[in-house]
PDB file of C-alpha atoms in Angstrom:
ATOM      1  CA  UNK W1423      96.441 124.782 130.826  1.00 72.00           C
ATOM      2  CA  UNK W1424      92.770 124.392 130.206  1.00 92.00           C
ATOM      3  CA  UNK W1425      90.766 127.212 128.287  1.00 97.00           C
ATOM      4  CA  UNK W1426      88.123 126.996 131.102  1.00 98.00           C
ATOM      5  CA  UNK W1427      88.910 126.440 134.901  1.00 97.00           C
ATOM      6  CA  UNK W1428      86.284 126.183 137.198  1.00 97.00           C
ATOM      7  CA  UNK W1429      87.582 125.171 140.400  1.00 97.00           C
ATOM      8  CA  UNK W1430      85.184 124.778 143.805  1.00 97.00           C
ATOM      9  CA  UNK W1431      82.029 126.693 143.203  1.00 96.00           C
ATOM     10  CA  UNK W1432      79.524 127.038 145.889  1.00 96.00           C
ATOM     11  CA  UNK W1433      76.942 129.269 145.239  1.00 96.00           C
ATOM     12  CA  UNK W1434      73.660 130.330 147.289  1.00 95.00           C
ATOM     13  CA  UNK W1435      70.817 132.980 146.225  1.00 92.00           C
ATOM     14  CA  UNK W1436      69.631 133.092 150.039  1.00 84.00           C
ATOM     15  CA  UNK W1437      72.670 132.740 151.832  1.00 77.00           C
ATOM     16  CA  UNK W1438      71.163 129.420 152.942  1.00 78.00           C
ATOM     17  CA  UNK W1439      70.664 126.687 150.286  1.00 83.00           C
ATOM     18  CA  UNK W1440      73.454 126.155 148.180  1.00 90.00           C
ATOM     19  CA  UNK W1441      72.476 126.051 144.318  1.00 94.00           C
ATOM     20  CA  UNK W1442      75.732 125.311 143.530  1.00 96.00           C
ATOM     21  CA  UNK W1443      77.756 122.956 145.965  1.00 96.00           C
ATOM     22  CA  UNK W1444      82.139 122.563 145.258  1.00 96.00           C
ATOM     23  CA  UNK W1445      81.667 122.667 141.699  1.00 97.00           C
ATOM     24  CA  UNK W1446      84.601 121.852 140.026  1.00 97.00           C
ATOM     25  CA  UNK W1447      85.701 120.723 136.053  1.00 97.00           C
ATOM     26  CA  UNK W1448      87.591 122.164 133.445  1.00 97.00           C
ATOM     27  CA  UNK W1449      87.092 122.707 129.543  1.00 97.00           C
ATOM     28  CA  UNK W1450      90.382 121.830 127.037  1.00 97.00           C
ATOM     29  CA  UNK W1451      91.050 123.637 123.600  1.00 97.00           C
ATOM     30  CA  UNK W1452      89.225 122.053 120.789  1.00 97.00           C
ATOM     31  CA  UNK W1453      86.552 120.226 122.676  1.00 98.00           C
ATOM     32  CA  UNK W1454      82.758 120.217 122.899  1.00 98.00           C
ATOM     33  CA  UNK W1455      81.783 119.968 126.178  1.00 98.00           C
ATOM     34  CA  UNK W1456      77.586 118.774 126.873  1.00 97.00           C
ATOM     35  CA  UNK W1457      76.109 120.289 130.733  1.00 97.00           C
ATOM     36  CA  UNK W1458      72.872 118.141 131.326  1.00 96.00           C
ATOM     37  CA  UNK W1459      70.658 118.222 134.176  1.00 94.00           C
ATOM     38  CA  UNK W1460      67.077 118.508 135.404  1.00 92.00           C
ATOM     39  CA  UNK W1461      65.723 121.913 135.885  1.00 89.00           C
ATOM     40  CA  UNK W1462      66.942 123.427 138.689  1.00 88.00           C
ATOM     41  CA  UNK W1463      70.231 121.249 138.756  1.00 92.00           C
ATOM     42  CA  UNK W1464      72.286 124.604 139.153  1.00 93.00           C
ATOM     43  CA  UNK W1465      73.396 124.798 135.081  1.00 95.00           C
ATOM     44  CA  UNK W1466      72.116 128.454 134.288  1.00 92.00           C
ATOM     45  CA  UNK W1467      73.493 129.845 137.590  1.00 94.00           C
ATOM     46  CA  UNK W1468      76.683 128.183 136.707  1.00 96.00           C
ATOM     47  CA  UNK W1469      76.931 130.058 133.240  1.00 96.00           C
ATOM     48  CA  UNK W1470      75.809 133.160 135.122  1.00 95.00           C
ATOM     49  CA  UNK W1471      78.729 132.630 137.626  1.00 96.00           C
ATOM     50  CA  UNK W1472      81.675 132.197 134.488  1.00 97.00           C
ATOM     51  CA  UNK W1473      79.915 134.876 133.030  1.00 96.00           C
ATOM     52  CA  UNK W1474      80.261 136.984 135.948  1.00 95.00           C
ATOM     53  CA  UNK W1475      76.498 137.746 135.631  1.00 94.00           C
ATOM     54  CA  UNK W1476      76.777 137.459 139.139  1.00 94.00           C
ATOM     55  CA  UNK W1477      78.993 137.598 141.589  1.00 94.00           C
ATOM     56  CA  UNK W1478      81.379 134.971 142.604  1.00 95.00           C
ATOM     57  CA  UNK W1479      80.624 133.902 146.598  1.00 95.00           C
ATOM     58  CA  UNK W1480      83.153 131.019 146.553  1.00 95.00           C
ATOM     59  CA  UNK W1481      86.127 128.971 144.417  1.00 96.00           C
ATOM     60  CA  UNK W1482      87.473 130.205 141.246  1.00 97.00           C
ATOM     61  CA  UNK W1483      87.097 130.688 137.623  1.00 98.00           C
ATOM     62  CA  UNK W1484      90.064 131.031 134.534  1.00 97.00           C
ATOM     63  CA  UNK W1485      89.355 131.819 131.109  1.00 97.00           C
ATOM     64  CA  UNK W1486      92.809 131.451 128.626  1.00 96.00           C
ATOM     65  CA  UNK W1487      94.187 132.128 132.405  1.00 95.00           C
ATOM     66  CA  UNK W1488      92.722 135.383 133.388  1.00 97.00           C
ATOM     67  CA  UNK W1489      90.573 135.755 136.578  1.00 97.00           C
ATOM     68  CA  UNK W1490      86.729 135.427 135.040  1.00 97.00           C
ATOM     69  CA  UNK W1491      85.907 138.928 135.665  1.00 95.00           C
ATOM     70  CA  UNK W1492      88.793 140.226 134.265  1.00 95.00           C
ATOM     71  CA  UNK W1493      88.439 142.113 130.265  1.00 93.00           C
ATOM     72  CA  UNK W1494      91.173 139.786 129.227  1.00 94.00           C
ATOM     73  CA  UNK W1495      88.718 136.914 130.205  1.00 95.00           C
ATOM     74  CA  UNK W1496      85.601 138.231 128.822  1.00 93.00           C
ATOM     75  CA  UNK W1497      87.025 139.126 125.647  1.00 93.00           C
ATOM     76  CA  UNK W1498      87.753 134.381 125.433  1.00 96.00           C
ATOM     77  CA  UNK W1499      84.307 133.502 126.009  1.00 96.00           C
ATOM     78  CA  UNK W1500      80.538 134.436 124.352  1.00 96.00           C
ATOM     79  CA  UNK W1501      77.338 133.573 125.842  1.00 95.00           C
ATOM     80  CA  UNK W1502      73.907 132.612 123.701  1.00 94.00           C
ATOM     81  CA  UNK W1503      71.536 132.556 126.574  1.00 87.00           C
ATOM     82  CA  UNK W1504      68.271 130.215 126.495  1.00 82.00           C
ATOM     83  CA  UNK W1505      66.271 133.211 125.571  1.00 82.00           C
ATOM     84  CA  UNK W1506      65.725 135.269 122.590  1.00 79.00           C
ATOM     85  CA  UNK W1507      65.971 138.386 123.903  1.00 85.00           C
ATOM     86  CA  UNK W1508      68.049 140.903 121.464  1.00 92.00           C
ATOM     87  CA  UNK W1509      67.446 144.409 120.976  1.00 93.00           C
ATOM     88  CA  UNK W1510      64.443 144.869 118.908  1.00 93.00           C
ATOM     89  CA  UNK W1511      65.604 148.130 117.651  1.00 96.00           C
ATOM     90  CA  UNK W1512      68.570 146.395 115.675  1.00 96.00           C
ATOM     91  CA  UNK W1513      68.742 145.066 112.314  1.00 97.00           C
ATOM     92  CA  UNK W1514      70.535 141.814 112.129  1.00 97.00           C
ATOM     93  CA  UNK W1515      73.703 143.822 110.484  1.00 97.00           C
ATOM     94  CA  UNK W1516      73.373 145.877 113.421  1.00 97.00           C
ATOM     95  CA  UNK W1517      73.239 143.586 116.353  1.00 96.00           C
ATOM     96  CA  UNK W1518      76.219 141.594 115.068  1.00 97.00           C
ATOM     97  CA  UNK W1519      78.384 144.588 114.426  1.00 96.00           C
ATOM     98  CA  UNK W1520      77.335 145.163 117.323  1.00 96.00           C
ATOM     99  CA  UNK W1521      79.173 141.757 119.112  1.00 95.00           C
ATOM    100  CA  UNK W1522      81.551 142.086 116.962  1.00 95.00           C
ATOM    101  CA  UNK W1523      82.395 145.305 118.256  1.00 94.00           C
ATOM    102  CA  UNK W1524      82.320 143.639 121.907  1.00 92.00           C
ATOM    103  CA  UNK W1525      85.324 141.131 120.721  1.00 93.00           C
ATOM    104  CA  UNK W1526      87.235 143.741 119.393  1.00 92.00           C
ATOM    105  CA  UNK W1527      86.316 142.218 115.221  1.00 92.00           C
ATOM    106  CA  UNK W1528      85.519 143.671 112.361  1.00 92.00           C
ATOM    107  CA  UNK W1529      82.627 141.800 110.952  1.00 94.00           C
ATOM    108  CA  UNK W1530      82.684 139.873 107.668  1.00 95.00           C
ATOM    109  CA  UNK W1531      79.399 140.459 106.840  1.00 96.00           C
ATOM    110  CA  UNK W1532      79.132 138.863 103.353  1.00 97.00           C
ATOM    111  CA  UNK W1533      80.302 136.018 105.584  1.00 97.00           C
ATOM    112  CA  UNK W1534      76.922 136.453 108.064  1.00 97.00           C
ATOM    113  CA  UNK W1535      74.591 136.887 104.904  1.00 97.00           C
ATOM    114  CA  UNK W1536      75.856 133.451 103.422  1.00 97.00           C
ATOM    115  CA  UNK W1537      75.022 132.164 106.527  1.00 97.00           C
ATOM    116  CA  UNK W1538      71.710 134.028 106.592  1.00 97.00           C
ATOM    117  CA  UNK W1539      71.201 132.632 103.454  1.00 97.00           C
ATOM    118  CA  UNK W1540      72.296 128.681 104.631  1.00 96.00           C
ATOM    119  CA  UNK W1541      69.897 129.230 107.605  1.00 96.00           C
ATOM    120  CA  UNK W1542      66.799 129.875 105.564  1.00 95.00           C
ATOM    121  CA  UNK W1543      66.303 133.709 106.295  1.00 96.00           C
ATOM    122  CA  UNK W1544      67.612 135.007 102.799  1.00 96.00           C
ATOM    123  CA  UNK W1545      66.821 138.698 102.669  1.00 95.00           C
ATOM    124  CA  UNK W1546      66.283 139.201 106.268  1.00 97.00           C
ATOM    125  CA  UNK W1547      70.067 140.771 107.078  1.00 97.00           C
ATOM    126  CA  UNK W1548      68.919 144.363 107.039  1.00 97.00           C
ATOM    127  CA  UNK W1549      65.363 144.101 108.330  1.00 97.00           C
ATOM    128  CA  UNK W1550      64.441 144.821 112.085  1.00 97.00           C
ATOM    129  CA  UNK W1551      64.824 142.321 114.757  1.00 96.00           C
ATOM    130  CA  UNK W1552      61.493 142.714 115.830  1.00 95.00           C
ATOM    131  CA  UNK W1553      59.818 141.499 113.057  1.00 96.00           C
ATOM    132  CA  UNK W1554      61.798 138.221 113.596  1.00 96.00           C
ATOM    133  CA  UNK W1555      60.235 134.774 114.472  1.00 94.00           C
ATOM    134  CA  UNK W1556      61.179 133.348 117.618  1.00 92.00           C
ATOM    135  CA  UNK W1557      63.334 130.514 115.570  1.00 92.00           C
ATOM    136  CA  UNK W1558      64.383 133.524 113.361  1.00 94.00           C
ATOM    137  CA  UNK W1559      65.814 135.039 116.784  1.00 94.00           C
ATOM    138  CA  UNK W1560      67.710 131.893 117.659  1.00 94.00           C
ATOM    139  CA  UNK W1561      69.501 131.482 114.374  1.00 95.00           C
ATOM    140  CA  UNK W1562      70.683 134.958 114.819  1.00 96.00           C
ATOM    141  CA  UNK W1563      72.633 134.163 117.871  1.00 95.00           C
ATOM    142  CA  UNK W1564      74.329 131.370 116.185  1.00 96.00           C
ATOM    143  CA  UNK W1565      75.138 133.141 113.195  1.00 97.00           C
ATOM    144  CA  UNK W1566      76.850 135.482 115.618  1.00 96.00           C
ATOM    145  CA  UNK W1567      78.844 132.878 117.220  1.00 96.00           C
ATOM    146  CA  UNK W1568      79.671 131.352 113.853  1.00 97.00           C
ATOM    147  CA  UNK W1569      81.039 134.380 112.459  1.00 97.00           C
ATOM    148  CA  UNK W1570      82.546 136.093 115.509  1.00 96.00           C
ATOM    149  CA  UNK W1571      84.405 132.465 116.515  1.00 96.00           C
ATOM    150  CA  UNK W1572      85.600 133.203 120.387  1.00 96.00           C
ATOM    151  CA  UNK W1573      87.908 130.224 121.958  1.00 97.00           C
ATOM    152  CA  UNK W1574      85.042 129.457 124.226  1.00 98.00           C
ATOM    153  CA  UNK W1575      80.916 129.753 122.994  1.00 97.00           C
ATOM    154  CA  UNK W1576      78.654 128.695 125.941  1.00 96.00           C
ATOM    155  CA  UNK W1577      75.136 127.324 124.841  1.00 95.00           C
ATOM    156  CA  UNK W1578      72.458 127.541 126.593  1.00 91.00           C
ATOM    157  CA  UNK W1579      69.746 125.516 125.090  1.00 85.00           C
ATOM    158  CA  UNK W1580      69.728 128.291 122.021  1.00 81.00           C
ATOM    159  CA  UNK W1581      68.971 124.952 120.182  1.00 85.00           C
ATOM    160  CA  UNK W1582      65.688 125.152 121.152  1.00 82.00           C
ATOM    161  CA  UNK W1583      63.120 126.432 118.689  1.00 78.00           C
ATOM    162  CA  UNK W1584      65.038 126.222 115.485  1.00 88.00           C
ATOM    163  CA  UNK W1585      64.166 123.619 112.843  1.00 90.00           C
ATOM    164  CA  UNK W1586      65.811 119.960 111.603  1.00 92.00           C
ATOM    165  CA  UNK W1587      67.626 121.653 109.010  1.00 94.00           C
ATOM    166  CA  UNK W1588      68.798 124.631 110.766  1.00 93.00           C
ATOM    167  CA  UNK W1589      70.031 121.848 113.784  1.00 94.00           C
ATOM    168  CA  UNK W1590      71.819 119.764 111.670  1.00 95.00           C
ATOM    169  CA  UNK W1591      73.854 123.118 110.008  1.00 95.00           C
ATOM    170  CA  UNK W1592      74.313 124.064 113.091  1.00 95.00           C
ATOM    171  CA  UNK W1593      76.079 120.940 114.433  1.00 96.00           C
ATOM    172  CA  UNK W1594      78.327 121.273 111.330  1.00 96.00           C
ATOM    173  CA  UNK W1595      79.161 124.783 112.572  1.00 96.00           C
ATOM    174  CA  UNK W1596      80.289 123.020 115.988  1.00 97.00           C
ATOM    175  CA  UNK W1597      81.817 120.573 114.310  1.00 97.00           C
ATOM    176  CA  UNK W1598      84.296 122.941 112.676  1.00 97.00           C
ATOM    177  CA  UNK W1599      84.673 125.316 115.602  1.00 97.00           C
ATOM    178  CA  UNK W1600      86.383 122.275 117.276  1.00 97.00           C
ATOM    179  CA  UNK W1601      88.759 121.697 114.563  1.00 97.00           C
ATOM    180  CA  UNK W1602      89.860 125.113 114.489  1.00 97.00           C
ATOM    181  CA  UNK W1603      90.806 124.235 118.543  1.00 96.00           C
ATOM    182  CA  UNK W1604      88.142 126.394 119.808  1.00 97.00           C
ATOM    183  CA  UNK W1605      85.515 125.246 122.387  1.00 98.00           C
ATOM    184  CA  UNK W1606      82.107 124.747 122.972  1.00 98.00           C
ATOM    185  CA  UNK W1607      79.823 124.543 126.439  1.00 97.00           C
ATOM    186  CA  UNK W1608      76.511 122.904 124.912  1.00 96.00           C
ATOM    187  CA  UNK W1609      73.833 123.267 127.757  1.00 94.00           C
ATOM    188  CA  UNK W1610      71.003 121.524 126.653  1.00 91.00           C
ATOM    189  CA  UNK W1611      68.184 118.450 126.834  1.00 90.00           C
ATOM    190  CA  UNK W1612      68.371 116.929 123.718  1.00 92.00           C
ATOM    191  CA  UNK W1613      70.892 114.154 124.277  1.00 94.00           C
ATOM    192  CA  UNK W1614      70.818 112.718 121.000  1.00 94.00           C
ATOM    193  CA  UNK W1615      72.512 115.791 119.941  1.00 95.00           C
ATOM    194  CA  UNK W1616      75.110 115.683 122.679  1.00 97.00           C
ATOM    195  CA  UNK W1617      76.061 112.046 121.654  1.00 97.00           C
ATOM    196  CA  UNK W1618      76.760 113.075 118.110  1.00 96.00           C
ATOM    197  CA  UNK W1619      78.592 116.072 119.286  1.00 97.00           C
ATOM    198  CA  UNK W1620      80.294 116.417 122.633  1.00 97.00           C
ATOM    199  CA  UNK W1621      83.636 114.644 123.586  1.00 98.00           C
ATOM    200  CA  UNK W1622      82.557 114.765 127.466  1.00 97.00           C
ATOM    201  CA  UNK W1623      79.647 115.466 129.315  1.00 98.00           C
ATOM    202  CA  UNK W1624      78.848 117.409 132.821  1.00 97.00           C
ATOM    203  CA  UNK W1625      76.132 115.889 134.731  1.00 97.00           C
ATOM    204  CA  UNK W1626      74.818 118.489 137.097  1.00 96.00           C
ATOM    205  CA  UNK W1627      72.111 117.612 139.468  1.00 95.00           C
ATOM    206  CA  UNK W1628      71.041 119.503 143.119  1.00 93.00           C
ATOM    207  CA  UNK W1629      74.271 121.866 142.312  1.00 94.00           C
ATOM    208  CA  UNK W1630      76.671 119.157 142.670  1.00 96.00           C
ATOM    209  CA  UNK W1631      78.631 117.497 139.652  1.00 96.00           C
ATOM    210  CA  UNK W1632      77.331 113.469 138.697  1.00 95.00           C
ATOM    211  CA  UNK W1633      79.166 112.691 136.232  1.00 96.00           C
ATOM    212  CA  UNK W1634      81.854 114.176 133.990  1.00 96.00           C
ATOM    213  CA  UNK W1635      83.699 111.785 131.387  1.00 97.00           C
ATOM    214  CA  UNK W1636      84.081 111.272 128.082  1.00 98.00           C
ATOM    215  CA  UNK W1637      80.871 110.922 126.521  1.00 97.00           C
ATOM    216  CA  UNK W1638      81.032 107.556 124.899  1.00 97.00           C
ATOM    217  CA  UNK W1639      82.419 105.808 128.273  1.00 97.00           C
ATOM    218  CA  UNK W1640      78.703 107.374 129.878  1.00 97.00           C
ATOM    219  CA  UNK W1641      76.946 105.779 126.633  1.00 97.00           C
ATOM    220  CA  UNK W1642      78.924 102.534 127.107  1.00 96.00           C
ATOM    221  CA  UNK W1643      78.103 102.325 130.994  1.00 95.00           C
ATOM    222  CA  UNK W1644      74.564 103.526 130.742  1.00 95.00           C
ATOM    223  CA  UNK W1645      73.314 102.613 127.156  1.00 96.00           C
ATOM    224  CA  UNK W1646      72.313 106.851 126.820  1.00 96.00           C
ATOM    225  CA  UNK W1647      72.854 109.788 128.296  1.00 96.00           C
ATOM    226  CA  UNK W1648      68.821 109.775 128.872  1.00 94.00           C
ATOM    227  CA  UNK W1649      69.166 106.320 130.489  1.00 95.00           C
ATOM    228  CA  UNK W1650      71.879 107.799 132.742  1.00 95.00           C
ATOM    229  CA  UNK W1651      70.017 110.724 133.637  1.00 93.00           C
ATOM    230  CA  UNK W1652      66.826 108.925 134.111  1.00 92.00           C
ATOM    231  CA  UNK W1653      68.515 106.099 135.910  1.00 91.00           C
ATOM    232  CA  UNK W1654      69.920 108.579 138.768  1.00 90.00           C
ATOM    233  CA  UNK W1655      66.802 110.734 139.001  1.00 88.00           C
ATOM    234  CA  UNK W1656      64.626 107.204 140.045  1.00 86.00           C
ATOM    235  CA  UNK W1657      67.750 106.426 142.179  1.00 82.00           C
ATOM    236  CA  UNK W1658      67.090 109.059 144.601  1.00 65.00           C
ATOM    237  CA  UNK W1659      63.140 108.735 144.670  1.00 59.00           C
ATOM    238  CA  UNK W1660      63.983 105.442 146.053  1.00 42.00           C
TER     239      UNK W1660
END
């Protein structure tokens, strides 16, 4: 049984054009799955849709098994959205208590200050959120993820805005996660990453699934991921 099942998704914001159009894949244990497309390709209404951040129109979504919008689901999967809106008022102790709470965990936080500490913000556990950087902001999500450790983390370009060194610890954090046979949705546009890290890739484009395969058969066929992508983009200009 897959961890994620998303089976014939159709979904439309005007009851007219479909944003999402019979989208169906699945996600195994232990596996880092990459999501490219252009913008508007239908990936952040997707994540909204397994989410439940809005509501299902059509098809069907298991987490570990349990319909999406069940608690038993929500309680498999975590979301770090593209943004870096957290709540201000928070500390970082706070805010990741806080999730913690959410998953039912009691937080190791000398655990989350080491990683503080590996992430360049040494010091910076106990101090307000809002006096964070926007990169500062970031690395608190994935600290959160890397300490809190659901079966499924979705990604959604939470990359973005962080430094070299904080990118390459964080790819290490990935890089475990897997091992422990957890899994990883990593939504974003920098493909080199996703050919270092992701076992297959989802290529989404006008709501409707491209391409999904491992991720070294895509680099074998196209020569990149940005090749592949670029190559089907000029293919329908023609």
């Amino acid at each position: 049984m897959a961890l994620l099942d998303v089976r014939s998704i159709s979904y439309s914001y005007d009851g007219i054009v479909n944003v999402l159009l019979d989208v169906s894949f699945a996600v195994e244990e232990g596996t880092i799955v990459g999501l490219v497309g252009p913008n508007g390709s239908g990936k952040s209404t997707l994540i909204k849709n397994i989410f439940d951040l809005v509501r299902l129109q059509s098809g069907t979504i298991l987490l570990g098994g349990h319909e999406h919008a069940r608690p038993e689901a929500k309680r498999l999967g975590m979301y770090l959205s593209s943004n870096d809106y957290l709540p201000e008022f928070l500390t970082a102790r706070e805010y990741i208590s806080m999730m913690g709470g959410l998953f039912g965990l009691e937080v190791d936080h000398d655990e989350a200050i080491g990683l503080f500490r590996r992430f360049s913000m040494d010091g910076r556990y106990d101090d307000l959120i809002e006096d964070y950087s926007h990169g500062m902001r970031k690395k608190t999500q994935l600290v959160s993820a890397f300490v809190i450790r659901p079966p499924l983390t979705i990604v959604d370009e939470t990359l973005n805005g962080i430094d070299l060194e904080a990118l390459h610890l964080a790819e290490k954090e990935f890089r475990l996660i897997r091992d422990e046979g957890r899994s990883i949705v990593l939504c974003t546009h920098d493909f080199a990453v996703l050919e270092r890290l992701a076992d297959r890739t989802l290529f989404l484009d006008l709501g409707q699934v491209v391409h999904d395969a491992p991720t070294r058969e895509l680099i074998e066929e196209h020569g990149s991921l940005a090749t592949m992508v670029v190559d089907h983009l000029e293919s329908d200009l023609r």
